[in-house]
Coordinates of C-alpha atoms and ligand atoms in Angstrom, one line a residue:
X1 CA 0.0 0.0 0.0
X2 CA 1.5 3.4 -1.0
X3 CA 1.3 5.5 2.1
X4 CA 0.9 9.2 2.3
X5 CA -0.1 9.7 6.0
X6 CA 2.4 8.8 8.7
X7 CA 1.7 8.3 12.4
X8 CA 3.2 6.5 15.4
X9 CA 1.9 3.0 14.7
X10 CA 2.2 2.0 18.4
X11 CA 0.1 4.9 19.4
X12 CA 0.1 7.9 21.8
X13 CA -0.4 8.5 25.5
X14 CA -3.5 10.6 26.0
X15 CA -1.6 13.7 27.1
X16 CA 1.0 13.6 24.3
X17 CA 1.2 16.1 21.5
X18 CA 0.0 14.2 18.5
X19 CA 1.0 15.1 14.9
X20 CA 0.7 13.3 11.7
X21 CA 2.7 13.9 8.5
X22 CA 1.0 14.1 5.2
X23 CA 3.0 13.7 2.0
X24 CA 1.2 16.2 -0.2
X25 CA 1.6 19.3 -2.4
X26 CA -1.1 21.3 -0.7
X27 CA -2.7 21.6 2.7
X28 CA -4.8 18.6 3.7
X29 CA -8.1 18.4 5.6
X30 CA -8.4 15.2 7.6
X31 CA -10.5 13.4 10.2
X32 CA -9.6 11.2 13.1
X33 CA -11.9 8.2 12.9
X34 CA -12.6 5.5 15.5
X35 CA -12.3 1.9 14.7
X36 CA -16.1 1.8 14.4
X37 CA -16.1 4.6 11.8
X38 CA -17.0 7.6 14.0
X39 CA -15.4 10.9 13.0
X40 CA -14.2 12.3 16.4
X41 CA -12.0 15.2 15.1
X42 CA -11.6 17.3 12.0
X43 CA -8.2 18.9 11.4
X44 CA -6.3 20.8 8.8
X45 CA -2.7 20.0 8.0
X46 CA -1.5 23.4 6.9
X47 CA 2.1 23.5 8.2
X48 CA 4.3 23.0 5.1
X49 CA 7.8 21.5 5.2
X50 CA 10.1 21.1 2.2
X51 CA 11.8 17.9 3.4
X52 CA 15.3 17.6 2.0
X53 CA 16.1 14.4 3.9
X54 CA 13.1 12.6 2.4
X55 CA 13.1 14.4 -1.0
X56 CA 9.4 15.4 -0.6
X57 CA 6.9 18.1 0.5
X58 CA 5.1 17.4 3.7
X59 CA 2.3 19.0 5.7
X60 CA 1.9 18.5 9.4
X61 CA -1.5 18.1 11.1
X62 CA -2.1 18.2 14.8
X63 CA -4.7 16.0 16.5
X64 CA -3.6 16.4 20.1
X65 CA -7.2 17.2 21.1
X66 CA -8.0 13.6 20.7
X67 CA -7.4 12.0 24.1
X68 CA -10.0 9.4 24.6
X69 CA -8.6 5.9 24.8
X70 CA -9.3 3.8 21.8
X71 CA -8.1 2.7 18.3
X72 CA -8.1 5.2 15.5
X73 CA -6.9 6.0 12.1
X74 CA -6.6 9.2 10.0
X75 CA -8.7 9.6 6.9
X76 CA -8.4 12.4 4.3
X77 CA -11.1 13.7 1.9
X78 CA -9.6 11.7 -0.9
X79 CA -10.0 8.6 1.3
X80 CA -6.3 8.1 2.0
X81 CA -5.9 6.3 5.3
X82 CA -3.1 6.1 7.9
X83 CA -2.1 3.0 9.8
X84 CA -4.3 2.4 12.8
X85 CA -3.0 3.4 16.2
X86 CA -4.0 3.3 19.8
X87 CA -4.5 6.2 22.3
X88 CA -4.2 5.0 25.9
X89 CA -2.2 5.1 29.1
X90 CA -0.6 1.7 28.4
X91 CA 0.2 1.8 24.7
X92 CA 3.9 1.5 25.2
X93 CA 3.9 -1.2 27.9
X94 CA 4.2 -4.0 25.3
X95 CA 6.7 -2.1 23.3
X96 CA 8.9 -1.7 26.4
X97 CA 8.5 -5.4 27.2
X98 CA 9.6 -6.5 23.7
X99 CA 12.4 -4.0 23.5
X100 CA 13.8 -5.1 26.9
X101 CA 13.3 -8.9 26.3
X102 CA 15.6 -8.5 23.3
X103 CA 18.5 -8.4 25.7
X104 CA 17.5 -11.8 27.2
X105 CA 17.2 -13.2 23.6
X106 CA 20.7 -11.9 22.9
X107 CA 22.3 -13.8 25.8
X108 CA 25.5 -15.6 25.0
X109 CA 26.6 -18.7 26.9
X110 CA 23.0 -19.4 28.2
X111 CA 20.6 -22.1 27.1
X112 CA 17.5 -20.3 26.0
X113 CA 14.7 -22.7 26.5
X114 CA 11.8 -22.8 24.1
X115 CA 9.3 -21.8 26.8
X116 CA 11.2 -18.5 27.1
X117 CA 12.6 -17.9 23.7
X118 CA 10.1 -19.7 21.4
X119 CA 11.7 -20.5 18.0
X120 CA 14.8 -18.5 19.0
X121 CA 15.7 -21.1 21.6
X122 CA 19.2 -22.5 21.4
X123 CA 21.8 -24.3 23.5
X124 CA 24.4 -22.3 25.4
X125 CA 26.8 -20.9 22.9
X126 CA 30.4 -19.7 22.8
X127 CA 31.2 -21.4 26.1
X128 CA 34.6 -22.8 25.2
X129 CA 37.7 -21.4 26.9
X130 CA 39.1 -18.5 24.8
X131 CA 42.6 -17.6 23.9
X132 CA 44.0 -14.2 24.7
X133 CA 45.5 -12.6 21.6
X134 CA 49.2 -12.5 21.4
X135 CA 49.7 -14.4 24.6
X136 CA 49.7 -18.1 25.6
X137 CA 46.9 -17.3 28.1
X138 CA 43.5 -18.9 28.0
X139 CA 40.4 -17.7 29.9
X140 CA 36.7 -18.1 30.4
X141 CA 34.8 -15.3 28.8
X142 CA 31.4 -16.9 28.6
X143 CA 28.3 -14.8 29.0
X144 CA 27.1 -11.3 28.1
X145 CA 24.9 -10.3 25.2
X146 CA 25.7 -10.8 21.5
X147 CA 26.4 -7.3 20.2
X148 CA 24.0 -7.1 17.3
X149 CA 23.3 -9.1 14.2
X150 CA 26.7 -10.8 14.8
X151 CA 27.9 -12.9 17.8
X152 CA 30.8 -10.7 18.9
X153 CA 30.8 -9.3 22.4
X154 CA 32.4 -5.8 22.9
X155 CA 32.9 -3.9 26.2
X156 CA 32.4 -0.4 24.8
X157 CA 28.9 -0.8 23.4
X158 CA 28.1 -3.1 26.2
X159 CA 28.8 -0.4 28.8
X160 CA 26.7 2.1 26.8
X161 CA 23.8 -0.4 26.7
X162 CA 24.0 -1.1 30.5
X163 CA 24.2 2.6 31.3
X164 CA 21.2 3.5 29.2
X165 CA 19.1 0.6 30.5
X166 CA 19.9 1.7 34.1
X167 CA 18.9 5.2 33.2
X168 CA 15.7 3.9 31.8
X169 CA 14.9 2.1 35.1
X170 CA 15.8 5.2 37.0
X171 CA 13.7 7.7 34.9
X172 CA 10.6 5.5 34.8
X173 CA 10.5 2.9 37.6
X174 CA 6.8 2.3 37.1
X175 CA 7.3 1.2 33.5
X176 CA 10.5 -0.8 34.2
X177 CA 8.7 -2.6 37.1
X178 CA 6.2 -4.0 34.5
X179 CA 8.9 -5.9 32.7
X180 CA 8.4 -9.6 32.9
X181 CA 11.6 -11.8 32.4
X182 CA 11.0 -14.4 29.7
X183 CA 12.6 -17.0 31.9
X184 CA 11.6 -17.2 35.5
X185 CA 14.3 -17.4 38.1
X186 CA 14.5 -17.1 41.9
X187 CA 16.7 -14.0 41.8
X188 CA 15.8 -11.4 44.4
X189 CA 16.6 -8.7 41.8
X190 CA 14.0 -6.8 39.9
X191 CA 13.8 -8.5 36.4
X192 CA 15.3 -5.5 34.6
X193 CA 18.3 -5.4 37.0
X194 CA 18.7 -9.2 36.7
X195 CA 19.0 -8.9 32.9
X196 CA 21.5 -6.0 33.1
X197 CA 23.6 -8.0 35.6
X198 CA 24.1 -10.7 32.9
X199 CA 26.1 -8.2 30.9
X200 CA 27.9 -6.6 33.9
X201 CA 29.1 -10.1 35.0
X202 CA 30.5 -10.7 31.6
X203 CA 32.2 -7.3 31.3
X204 CA 34.0 -7.9 34.7
X205 CA 35.4 -11.2 33.3
X206 CA 37.2 -9.1 30.7
X207 CA 39.2 -7.3 33.4
X208 CA 42.8 -8.3 33.7
X209 CA 44.6 -8.8 37.0
X210 CA 46.2 -5.4 36.6
X211 CA 42.7 -3.8 36.3
X212 CA 43.0 -3.1 32.6
X213 CA 40.1 -4.3 30.4
X214 CA 40.2 -6.4 27.2
X215 CA 38.4 -4.7 24.4
X216 CA 36.3 -7.6 23.1
X217 CA 35.7 -11.4 22.7
X218 CA 34.8 -12.8 19.3
X219 CA 35.7 -15.4 16.7
X220 CA 38.3 -14.2 14.3
X221 CA 35.8 -13.4 11.6
X222 CA 32.1 -13.0 11.2
X223 CA 30.3 -16.3 10.6
X224 CA 27.5 -17.0 8.2
X225 CA 23.8 -16.8 8.9
X226 CA 23.8 -19.6 11.5
X227 CA 22.4 -19.9 15.0
X228 CA 24.8 -18.9 17.8
X229 CA 25.4 -22.4 19.1
X230 CA 26.4 -23.4 15.6
X231 CA 29.4 -21.1 15.7
X232 CA 32.2 -23.2 17.1
X233 CA 35.3 -21.5 15.9
X234 CA 37.8 -20.5 18.5
X235 CA 37.0 -17.3 20.5
X236 CA 39.8 -14.8 20.7
X237 CA 40.1 -12.1 23.4
X238 CA 41.5 -8.9 21.8
X239 CA 44.0 -6.7 23.6
X240 CA 43.1 -4.2 26.3
X241 CA 42.0 -0.7 25.4
X242 CA 41.7 2.6 27.2
X243 CA 38.0 3.1 26.2
X244 CA 37.1 -0.4 27.5
X245 CA 38.9 0.2 30.7
X246 CA 37.4 3.7 31.3
X247 CA 33.9 2.5 30.3
X248 CA 34.1 -0.4 32.7
X249 CA 35.3 1.8 35.5
X250 CA 32.4 4.2 34.9
X251 CA 29.6 1.7 34.3
X252 CA 30.5 -0.5 37.3
X253 CA 30.6 2.6 39.5
X254 CA 27.2 3.7 38.1
X255 CA 25.8 0.1 38.5
X256 CA 27.0 -0.3 42.1
X257 CA 24.7 2.5 43.1
X258 CA 21.7 0.7 41.6
X259 CA 22.4 -2.7 43.0
X260 CA 23.4 -1.4 46.5
X261 CA 19.8 -1.7 47.9
X262 CA 19.2 -5.2 46.5
X263 CA 22.6 -7.0 46.8
X264 CA 25.3 -5.1 48.8
X265 CA 27.9 -7.8 48.1
X266 CA 27.4 -7.5 44.4
X267 CA 27.5 -3.7 44.6
X268 CA 30.8 -4.1 46.4
X269 CA 32.1 -6.4 43.6
X270 CA 31.1 -3.7 41.1
X271 CA 32.7 -1.0 43.2
X272 CA 36.0 -2.9 43.5
X273 CA 36.1 -3.6 39.7
X274 CA 35.5 0.1 39.1
X275 CA 38.3 1.2 41.4
X276 CA 40.7 -1.4 39.9
X277 CA 39.9 -0.2 36.3
X278 CA 40.2 3.5 37.3
X279 CA 43.6 2.9 39.0
X280 CA 44.8 1.1 35.9
X281 CA 43.6 3.9 33.6
X282 CA 46.1 6.5 34.8
X283 CA 48.9 4.4 33.4
X284 CA 47.3 3.7 30.1
X285 CA 47.8 5.4 26.7
X286 CA 46.6 4.0 23.4
X287 CA 47.3 6.6 20.7
X288 CA 44.8 6.3 17.9
X289 CA 42.5 4.1 20.0
X290 CA 41.8 0.4 19.7
X291 CA 42.5 -1.3 16.3
X292 CA 41.7 -4.9 15.4
X293 CA 44.7 -7.1 15.6
X294 CA 45.8 -8.7 12.3
X295 CA 43.5 -11.6 11.2
X296 CA 40.7 -10.4 13.5
X297 CA 38.0 -8.8 11.3
X298 CA 35.0 -8.6 13.6
X299 CA 33.7 -5.3 15.0
X300 CA 36.3 -2.7 15.9
X301 CA 34.6 0.1 18.0
X302 CA 37.7 2.1 17.6
X303 CA 37.8 5.6 19.1
X304 CA 40.8 7.8 18.8
X305 CA 39.6 10.2 21.6
X306 CA 39.4 8.6 25.0
X307 CA 39.1 11.9 27.0
X308 CA 35.3 11.6 27.2
X309 CA 35.5 8.1 28.5
X310 CA 38.0 9.2 31.1
X311 CA 35.6 12.0 32.1
X312 CA 32.8 9.6 32.4
X313 CA 34.9 7.3 34.7
X314 CA 36.0 10.2 36.9
X315 CA 32.5 11.6 37.3
X316 CA 30.9 8.3 38.1
X317 CA 33.5 7.3 40.6
X318 CA 33.1 10.7 42.2
X319 CA 29.4 10.4 42.4
X320 CA 29.8 6.9 43.9
X321 CA 32.7 7.4 46.3
X322 CA 33.0 11.2 46.7
X323 CA 36.8 11.2 46.9
X324 CA 38.4 14.5 45.9
X325 CA 40.8 12.8 43.4
X326 CA 37.9 11.8 41.2
X327 CA 36.5 15.3 41.3
X328 CA 39.9 16.8 40.5
X329 CA 40.3 14.5 37.5
X330 CA 36.9 15.3 36.1
X331 CA 37.2 19.0 36.6
X332 CA 40.7 19.1 35.1
X333 CA 39.4 17.3 31.9
X334 CA 36.2 19.4 31.8
X335 CA 38.1 22.6 32.2
X336 CA 39.7 21.8 28.8
X337 CA 36.5 20.6 27.1
X338 CA 33.0 19.6 28.2
X339 CA 32.1 16.5 26.2
X340 CA 28.6 15.5 25.1
X341 CA 27.1 12.3 23.6
X342 CA 25.2 9.2 24.6
X343 CA 27.6 6.9 22.8
X344 CA 29.2 4.7 21.8
X345 CA 32.1 6.8 20.6
X346 CA 31.1 9.9 22.5
X347 CA 30.2 9.2 26.2
X348 CA 30.4 12.7 27.6
X349 CA 26.8 13.2 28.5
X350 CA 26.9 10.4 31.1
X351 CA 29.8 12.2 32.7
X352 CA 27.8 15.5 32.7
X353 CA 24.8 13.8 34.2
X354 CA 26.8 12.2 37.0
X355 CA 28.5 15.5 37.9
X356 CA 25.3 17.5 37.8
X357 CA 23.5 15.0 40.1
X358 CA 26.3 14.1 42.6
X359 CA 25.5 14.7 46.2
X360 CA 29.2 15.6 46.9
X361 CA 30.7 19.1 46.6
X362 CA 31.0 20.4 43.0
X363 CA 32.1 23.6 41.2
X364 CA 28.8 25.5 40.8
X365 CA 30.1 27.5 37.9
X366 CA 31.2 24.4 36.0
X367 CA 27.8 22.9 36.7
X368 CA 26.1 26.0 35.2
X369 CA 28.4 25.8 32.1
X370 CA 27.6 22.1 31.7
X371 CA 23.8 22.8 32.0
X372 CA 24.1 25.7 29.5
X373 CA 25.8 23.5 26.9
X374 CA 23.3 20.6 27.4
X375 CA 20.5 23.1 26.9
X376 CA 22.2 24.5 23.8
X377 CA 22.5 21.0 22.4
X378 CA 18.8 20.6 23.0
X379 CA 18.1 23.8 21.2
X380 CA 20.1 22.5 18.2
X381 CA 18.1 19.3 18.1
X382 CA 14.9 21.3 18.5
X383 CA 15.8 23.4 15.4
X384 CA 16.4 20.2 13.4
X385 CA 13.1 18.7 14.6
X386 CA 11.1 21.8 13.9
X387 CA 12.4 22.0 10.4
X388 CA 11.7 18.4 9.4
X389 CA 8.5 17.1 8.0
X390 CA 8.5 14.2 10.4
X391 CA 9.9 16.0 13.4
X392 CA 13.1 14.1 13.1
X393 CA 16.1 15.7 14.8
X394 CA 18.6 14.7 12.1
X395 CA 20.1 16.9 9.4
X396 CA 20.2 15.3 5.9
X397 CA 23.8 14.4 6.3
X398 CA 23.3 12.7 9.6
X399 CA 21.6 9.7 8.1
X400 CA 24.6 7.4 8.4
X401 CA 25.1 3.8 9.7
X402 CA 23.0 3.6 12.8
X403 CA 21.0 6.7 12.1
X404 CA 18.1 5.5 14.3
X405 CA 20.6 5.6 17.2
X406 CA 21.2 9.2 16.1
X407 CA 17.4 9.9 16.3
X408 CA 17.1 8.1 19.7
X409 CA 20.1 9.8 21.2
X410 CA 18.9 13.2 19.9
X411 CA 15.6 12.4 21.7
X412 CA 17.6 11.9 24.9
X413 CA 19.4 15.2 24.5
X414 CA 16.1 16.9 24.0
X415 CA 14.7 15.2 27.1
X416 CA 17.8 16.4 29.1
X417 CA 17.0 19.9 27.9
X418 CA 13.4 19.4 29.0
X419 CA 14.5 18.3 32.5
X420 CA 16.9 21.3 32.7
X421 CA 14.4 23.9 31.6
X422 CA 10.9 22.5 32.0
X423 CA 10.1 23.7 28.5
X424 CA 7.4 21.5 27.0
X425 CA 8.7 21.9 23.4
X426 CA 11.8 19.9 24.3
X427 CA 9.6 17.1 25.7
X428 CA 7.4 17.1 22.5
X429 CA 10.4 17.0 20.2
X430 CA 11.9 14.2 22.3
X431 CA 8.7 12.3 21.9
X432 CA 8.8 13.0 18.2
X433 CA 11.9 10.9 17.9
X434 CA 10.0 8.0 19.4
X435 CA 7.1 8.6 17.0
X436 CA 9.6 8.7 14.1
X437 CA 11.1 5.3 15.2
X438 CA 7.6 3.8 15.6
X439 CA 6.2 4.8 12.2
X440 CA 6.1 8.5 11.6
X441 CA 8.9 8.3 9.0
X442 CA 9.2 8.6 5.2
X443 CA 9.1 4.8 4.8
X444 CA 6.0 4.4 6.9
X445 CA 7.7 1.6 8.8
X446 CA 7.8 0.8 12.4
X447 CA 11.5 0.4 12.9
X448 CA 11.0 -1.9 15.9
X449 CA 10.5 -5.4 14.8
X450 CA 7.2 -7.1 15.8
X451 CA 5.6 -3.9 16.8
X452 CA 3.2 -1.4 15.2
X453 CA 1.1 -2.4 12.1
X454 CA 3.9 -2.4 9.5
X455 CA 7.3 -3.2 10.9
X456 CA 10.7 -4.0 9.3
X457 CA 10.7 -7.7 8.7
X458 CA 14.2 -8.8 7.5
X459 CA 16.8 -7.3 9.9
X460 CA 20.4 -8.2 9.6
X461 CA 20.4 -10.5 12.6
X462 CA 21.8 -14.0 12.3
X463 CA 19.1 -15.9 14.2
X464 CA 16.3 -14.0 12.4
X465 CA 17.9 -14.7 9.0
X466 CA 18.5 -18.3 9.8
X467 CA 14.9 -18.8 11.0
X468 CA 13.4 -16.5 8.3
X469 CA 11.5 -14.5 10.9
X470 CA 12.4 -11.3 12.8
X471 CA 13.0 -11.7 16.5
X472 CA 10.6 -9.2 18.1
X473 CA 11.6 -6.0 19.8
X474 CA 14.7 -5.1 17.8
X475 CA 15.4 -1.5 16.6
X476 CA 16.6 -1.4 13.0
X477 CA 19.8 0.7 12.5
X478 CA 17.8 2.9 10.1
X479 CA 18.4 4.7 6.8
X480 CA 22.1 5.2 5.8
X481 CA 22.5 7.8 3.0
X482 CA 25.8 6.4 1.7
X483 CA 24.8 2.8 1.1
X484 CA 27.6 1.1 3.1
X485 CA 27.0 -2.5 2.3
X486 CA 26.8 -4.6 -1.0
X487 CA 23.0 -5.2 -0.7
X488 CA 22.3 -1.5 -0.2
X489 CA 24.6 -0.6 -3.1
X490 CA 23.0 -3.3 -5.3
X491 CA 19.3 -2.3 -4.6
X492 CA 19.1 1.3 -3.5
X493 CA 19.5 4.0 -6.2
X494 CA 22.6 6.2 -5.9
X495 CA 20.4 9.3 -5.5
X496 CA 17.9 8.0 -3.0
X497 CA 17.1 10.6 -0.4
X498 CA 19.0 9.8 2.8
X499 CA 15.9 9.4 5.0
X500 CA 14.6 6.7 2.7
X501 CA 17.8 4.8 2.3
X502 CA 16.8 1.7 4.3
X503 CA 16.7 -1.8 2.7
X504 CA 14.6 -4.2 4.6
X505 CA 16.7 -7.2 3.5
X506 CA 18.8 -9.5 5.7
X507 CA 21.9 -8.6 3.9
X508 CA 21.9 -4.9 4.5
X509 CA 23.9 -4.5 7.7
X510 CA 24.5 -0.7 7.2
X511 CA 20.8 0.1 7.0
X512 CA 19.0 -2.7 8.7
X513 CA 21.1 -4.4 11.4
X514 CA 20.2 -4.4 15.1
X515 CA 22.4 -3.7 18.1
X516 CA 22.1 -3.8 21.9
X517 CA 23.1 -0.2 22.1
X518 CA 20.5 0.9 19.6
X519 CA 17.9 -0.9 21.6
X520 CA 19.1 0.6 24.9
X521 CA 18.9 4.1 23.5
X522 CA 15.3 3.3 22.3
X523 CA 14.4 1.8 25.7
X524 CA 15.8 4.9 27.5
X525 CA 14.0 7.2 25.2
X526 CA 10.7 5.3 25.5
X527 CA 11.0 5.3 29.3
X528 CA 11.9 9.0 29.4
X529 CA 9.1 10.4 27.2
X530 CA 6.4 8.1 28.6
X531 CA 7.2 9.4 32.1
X532 CA 6.8 12.9 30.9
Ligands
G3I1 O1 30.3 10.2 12.1 C1 30.7 10.1 10.7 C2 30.1 11.3 9.9 O2 30.7 12.5 10.3 C3 30.4 11.1 8.4 O3 29.8 12.1 7.7 C4 29.9 9.7 8.0 C5 30.1 9.4 6.5 O4 31.5 9.1 6.3 O5 30.5 8.6 8.7 C6 30.2 8.8 10.1 O6 30.8 7.8 10.8 C7 30.2 6.5 10.6 C8 29.9 5.9 12.0 O7 29.4 4.6 11.9 C9 28.7 6.7 12.6 O8 28.4 6.2 13.9 C10 31.2 5.6 9.9 O9 31.3 6.1 8.6 C11 30.7 4.2 9.9 O10 31.7 3.3 9.4 C12 30.4 3.7 11.3 O11 29.8 2.4 11.2 C13 29.9 1.6 12.4 C14 30.0 0.2 11.8 O12 30.0 -0.7 12.9 C15 31.2 0.0 10.9 O13 32.4 0.2 11.7 C16 28.7 1.8 13.2 O14 28.7 3.0 13.9 C17 28.6 0.7 14.3 O15 27.4 0.7 14.9 C18 28.8 -0.7 13.6 O16 28.9 -1.6 14.6 C19 28.7 -2.9 14.2 C20 29.9 -3.7 14.8 O17 31.1 -3.3 14.2 C21 29.7 -5.2 14.7 N1 28.4 -5.6 15.2 C22 27.3 -4.9 14.5 C23 27.4 -3.5 14.8 C24 26.2 -2.7 14.1 O18 26.3 -2.7 12.7
9MR2 O1 27.2 -9.4 10.1 C1 28.3 -8.4 10.2 C2 27.7 -7.1 10.8 O2 27.5 -7.4 12.2 C3 28.7 -6.0 10.7 O3 28.2 -4.8 11.2 C4 29.2 -5.8 9.3 C5 30.2 -4.8 9.1 O4 31.3 -5.0 9.9 O5 29.7 -7.0 8.8 C6 28.7 -8.1 8.8 O6 29.3 -9.3 8.3 C7 29.5 -9.3 6.9 C8 31.0 -9.1 6.5 O7 31.3 -7.8 6.9 C9 31.2 -9.4 5.0 N1 30.7 -10.7 4.7 C10 29.3 -10.8 4.9 C11 29.0 -10.7 6.4 C12 27.5 -10.8 6.7 O8 26.8 -9.8 6.1
ZN3 ZN1 27.1 -16.7 22.0

């Protein structure tokens, strides 16, 4: 069906601002119609947007006045129809459930029983003792979450995912408390924290005796489209890196605050790991950042600038332990530059949030400067969103590999600005990034598998490709304007507008893969904007 009306296919909370996008050359009159055909609202989409990212003209229509719970669709006078959508207090509960259960389904080294994983069930995978690159050492690195469509496990994106999931639980405890673990256990932890612990436990295995942290564990090369327990090649642990060490220091300090009330002994384990990593960090330099060793061609997650990760580590340890040396380290780095970003290569916002919210003494002028810069970043995202036909806070050139992470993280920056200023337009624009991901986009696709009325169906994800069905709750990486994989090059035209450059085929890893740190950004955004 050729669509011309675009809405959030998963729906809207009653109090949300609700806008639809109409692909049209002139203003559009429309009705909001109930599932039994009653016209409950008449509107006029008169706000025109020349949409460079999508190569089209759009009109925006507001139907925020419709608040009564129910299922609706939008109909125009030429009888074009939108996807149906719900309005209600709980429209995002199932979305959150699916997007969080993805992490369980990505577990490595754990037998996923059919009663919990359905057709994605498999025996424990990648449990063999691994070899440490360049040494004669061998070690157990079982556990953690597969990174994405591949089966590699990487500390840097893992730390980002853990931080964002913890922030999601923090910002919306009511929503996170509704999460039901697919597999029942007798753990005393809340199900969300139990799942996050699975990754934390694995990351701490990657810490060397001297406190430094290995960058990743994977086979030497990407395997074919097989199930995880069918990949039996040797697992190699790649050398240590500054970013992995700093990220582990930071995220275990952050996590220890969350686990303290439920499991003090585990919180102490996290705290010790954090201190050991931080102490190791001062003696580490890795100019140019991590690079794959020869003959290892899996994901790199290289990052030449580790100052933001060092900032994050200092700020989290200061918020956790309150010792002056951590404050001095953070303030020294921040006096040179305040970093921003929700990751994976730019982790500065986590540092800023920790420093802004610590109970220990801080430099008030530095806090003001940080808050000003975060608000200015929100203003920049607000300008992008207001100029776009779909409310998307991305410039045409920002649709690159993982652009949906760009949209989700932009939403988080907007939400930070809302929390700092109380200005509703920041909250609305943050929610617009969620609506974009769930269907209000030029492709009219819900970018979260198994959700909405018309979701991506062929993600670059080995279990999904092997089984020929999309695992539910996975956020597609999203359009990539420079067609960075053979499938995209082979099918998408060279001049395709960037916001339309997504190929819903298993082979397109640059436009349609999935990743734990894309899902975590989505989960944090959903938790944030649905808290209001
Ligand atoms: O930021 C620059 C932008 O300034 C520039 O205009 C644009 C065009 O050159 O490039 C942008 O950087 C891109 C970056 O993603 C943006 O985050 C790089 O070109 C692009 O190569 C990079 O792709 C990364 C990809 O691995 C290839 O290295 C993705 O971020 C990253 O998410 C992805 O991660 C993979 C893992 O390696 C393996 N597991 C799957 C995972 C997801 O695909
Ligand atoms: O599946 C891999 C995906 O996770 C990575 O993001 C991508 C880029 O590194 O590579 C994918 O693996 C492909 C490999 O790079 C080339 N041969 C085909 C592999 C499966 O698409
Ligand atoms: Zn595995």
